[in-house]
Short mmCIF file of C-alpha atoms in Angstrom, two decimals:
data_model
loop_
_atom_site.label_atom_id
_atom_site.label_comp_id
_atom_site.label_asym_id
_atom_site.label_seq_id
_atom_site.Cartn_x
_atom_site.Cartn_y
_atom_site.Cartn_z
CA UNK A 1 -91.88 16.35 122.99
CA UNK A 2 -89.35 14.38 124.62
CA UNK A 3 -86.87 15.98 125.76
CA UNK A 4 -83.01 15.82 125.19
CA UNK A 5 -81.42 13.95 128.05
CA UNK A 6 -84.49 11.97 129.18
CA UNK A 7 -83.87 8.60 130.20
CA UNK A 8 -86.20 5.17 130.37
CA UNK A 9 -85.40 1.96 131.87
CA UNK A 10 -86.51 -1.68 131.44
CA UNK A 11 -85.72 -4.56 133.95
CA UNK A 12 -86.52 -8.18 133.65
CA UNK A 13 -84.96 -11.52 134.68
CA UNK A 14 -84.60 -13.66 131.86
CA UNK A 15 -87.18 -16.81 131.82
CA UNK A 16 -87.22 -19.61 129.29
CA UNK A 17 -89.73 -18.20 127.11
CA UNK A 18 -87.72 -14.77 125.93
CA UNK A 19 -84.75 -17.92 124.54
CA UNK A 20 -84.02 -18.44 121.32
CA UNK A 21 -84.77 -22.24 121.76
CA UNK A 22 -88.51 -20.90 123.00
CA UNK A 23 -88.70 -19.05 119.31
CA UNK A 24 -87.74 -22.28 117.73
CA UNK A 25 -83.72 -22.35 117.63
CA UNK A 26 -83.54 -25.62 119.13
CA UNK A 27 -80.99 -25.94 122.18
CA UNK A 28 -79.82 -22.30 121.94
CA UNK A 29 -81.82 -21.20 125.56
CA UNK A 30 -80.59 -18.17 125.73
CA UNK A 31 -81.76 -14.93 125.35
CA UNK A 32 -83.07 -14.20 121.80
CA UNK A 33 -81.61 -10.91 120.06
CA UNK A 34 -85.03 -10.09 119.12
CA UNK A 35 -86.50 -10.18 122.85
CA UNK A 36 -83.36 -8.13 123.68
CA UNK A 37 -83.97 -5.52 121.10
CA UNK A 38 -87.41 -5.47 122.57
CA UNK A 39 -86.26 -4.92 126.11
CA UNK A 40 -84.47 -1.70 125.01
CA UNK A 41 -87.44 -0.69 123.05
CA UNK A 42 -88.95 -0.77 125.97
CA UNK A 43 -87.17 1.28 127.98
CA UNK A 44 -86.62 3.80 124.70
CA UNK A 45 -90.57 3.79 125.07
CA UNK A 46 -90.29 4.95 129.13
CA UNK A 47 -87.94 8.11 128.50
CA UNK A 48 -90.22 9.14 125.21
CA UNK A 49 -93.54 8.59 126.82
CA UNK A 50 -93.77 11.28 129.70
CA UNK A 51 -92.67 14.04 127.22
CA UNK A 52 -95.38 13.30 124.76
CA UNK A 53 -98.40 15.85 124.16
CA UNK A 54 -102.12 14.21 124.15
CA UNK A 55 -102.94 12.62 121.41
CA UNK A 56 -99.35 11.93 119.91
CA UNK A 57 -97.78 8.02 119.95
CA UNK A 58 -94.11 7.81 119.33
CA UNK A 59 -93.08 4.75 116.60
CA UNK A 60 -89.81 3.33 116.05
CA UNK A 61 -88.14 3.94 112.84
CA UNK A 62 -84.69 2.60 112.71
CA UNK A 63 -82.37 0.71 114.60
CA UNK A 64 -78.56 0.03 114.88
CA UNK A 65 -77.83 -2.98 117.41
CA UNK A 66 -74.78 -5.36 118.64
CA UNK A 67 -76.03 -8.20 120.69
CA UNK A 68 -72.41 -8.42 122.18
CA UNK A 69 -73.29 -11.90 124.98
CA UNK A 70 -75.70 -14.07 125.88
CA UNK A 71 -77.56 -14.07 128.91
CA UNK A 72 -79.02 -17.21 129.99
CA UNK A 73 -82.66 -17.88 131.96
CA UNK A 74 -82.31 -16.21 135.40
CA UNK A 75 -80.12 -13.16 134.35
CA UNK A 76 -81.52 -9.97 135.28
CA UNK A 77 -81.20 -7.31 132.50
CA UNK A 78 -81.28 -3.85 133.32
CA UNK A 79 -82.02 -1.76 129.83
CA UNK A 80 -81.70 1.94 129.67
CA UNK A 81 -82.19 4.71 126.86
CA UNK A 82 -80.90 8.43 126.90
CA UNK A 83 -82.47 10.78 124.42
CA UNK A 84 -79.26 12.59 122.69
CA UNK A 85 -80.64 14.07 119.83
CA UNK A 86 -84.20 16.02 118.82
CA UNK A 87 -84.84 17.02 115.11
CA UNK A 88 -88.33 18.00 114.52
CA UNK A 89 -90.73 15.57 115.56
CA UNK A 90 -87.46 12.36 114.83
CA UNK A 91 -85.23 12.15 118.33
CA UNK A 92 -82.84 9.31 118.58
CA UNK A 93 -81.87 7.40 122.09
CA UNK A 94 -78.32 5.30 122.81
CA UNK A 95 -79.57 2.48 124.40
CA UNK A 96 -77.85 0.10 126.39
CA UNK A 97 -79.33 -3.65 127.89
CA UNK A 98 -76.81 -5.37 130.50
CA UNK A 99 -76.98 -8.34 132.48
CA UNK A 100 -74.56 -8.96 135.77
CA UNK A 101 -71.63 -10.04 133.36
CA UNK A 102 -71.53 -6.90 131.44
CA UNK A 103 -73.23 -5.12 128.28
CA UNK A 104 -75.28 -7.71 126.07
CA UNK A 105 -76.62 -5.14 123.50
CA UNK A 106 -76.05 -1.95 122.66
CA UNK A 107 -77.11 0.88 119.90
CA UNK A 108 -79.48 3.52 118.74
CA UNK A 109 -82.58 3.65 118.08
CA UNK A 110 -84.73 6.53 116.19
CA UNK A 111 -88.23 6.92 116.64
CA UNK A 112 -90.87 10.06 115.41
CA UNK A 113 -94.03 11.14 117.22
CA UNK A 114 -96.95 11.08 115.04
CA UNK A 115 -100.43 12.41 115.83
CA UNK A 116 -102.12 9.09 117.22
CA UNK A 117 -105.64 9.71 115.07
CA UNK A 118 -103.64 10.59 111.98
CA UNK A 119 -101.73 7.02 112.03
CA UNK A 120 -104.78 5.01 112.58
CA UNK A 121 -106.95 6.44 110.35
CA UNK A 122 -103.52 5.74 108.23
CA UNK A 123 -103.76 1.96 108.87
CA UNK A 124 -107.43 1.60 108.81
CA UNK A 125 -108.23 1.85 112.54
#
């Protein structure tokens, strides 16, 4: 179980491809909200992962975001997660992406472990 205070981090300079123009909003080449929201899932995945048992994933299941700037190609972003809250097998993490000029996205995200074979055999795999 992951445990309350654990932290995960994400970092990754901003290239062409994670723009909105690359994902088909033409001229806007800066970074996409959704690539952003996946840069702090990422680092919500690195503080859950070390605490879980063998055989249990951890899946997202909500999530509250502001994508507050943009951050052109070149920007580093630096995303972390805290674990602040554990209920049963559902925890939830403040997350937190910024770039040199400041926060570009900030929220909380809640995820639940599941046994992995369970949620396969779930979905057919």
């Amino acid at each position: 179980m992951p445990a309350l205070g654990a932290v995960g981090s994400y970092a990754v300079v901003v290239e062409e491809s994670h723009t909105a123009h690359a994902a088909g909003n033409a001229g806007v080449r800066v970074l996409s909200t959704p690539t952003l929201a996946h840069f702090c899932a990422l680092a919500a995945r690195n503080a859950i992962v070390p605490g879980l048992a063998e055989g249990e994933v951890a899946t997202p299941r909500r999530a509250t975001l502001a994508h507050l700037k943009a951050s052109p190609p070149g920007a580093r972003i630096e995303a972390t997660a805290l674990v602040t809250a554990v209920k049963g097998r559902e925890f939830t993490l403040d997350v937190e992406a910024r770039d040199g000029g400041g926060t570009a996205m900030t929220g909380t995200l809640v995820w639940a472990i599941e046994d992995r074979d369970a949620l396969f055999a779930a979905v057919g795999g």
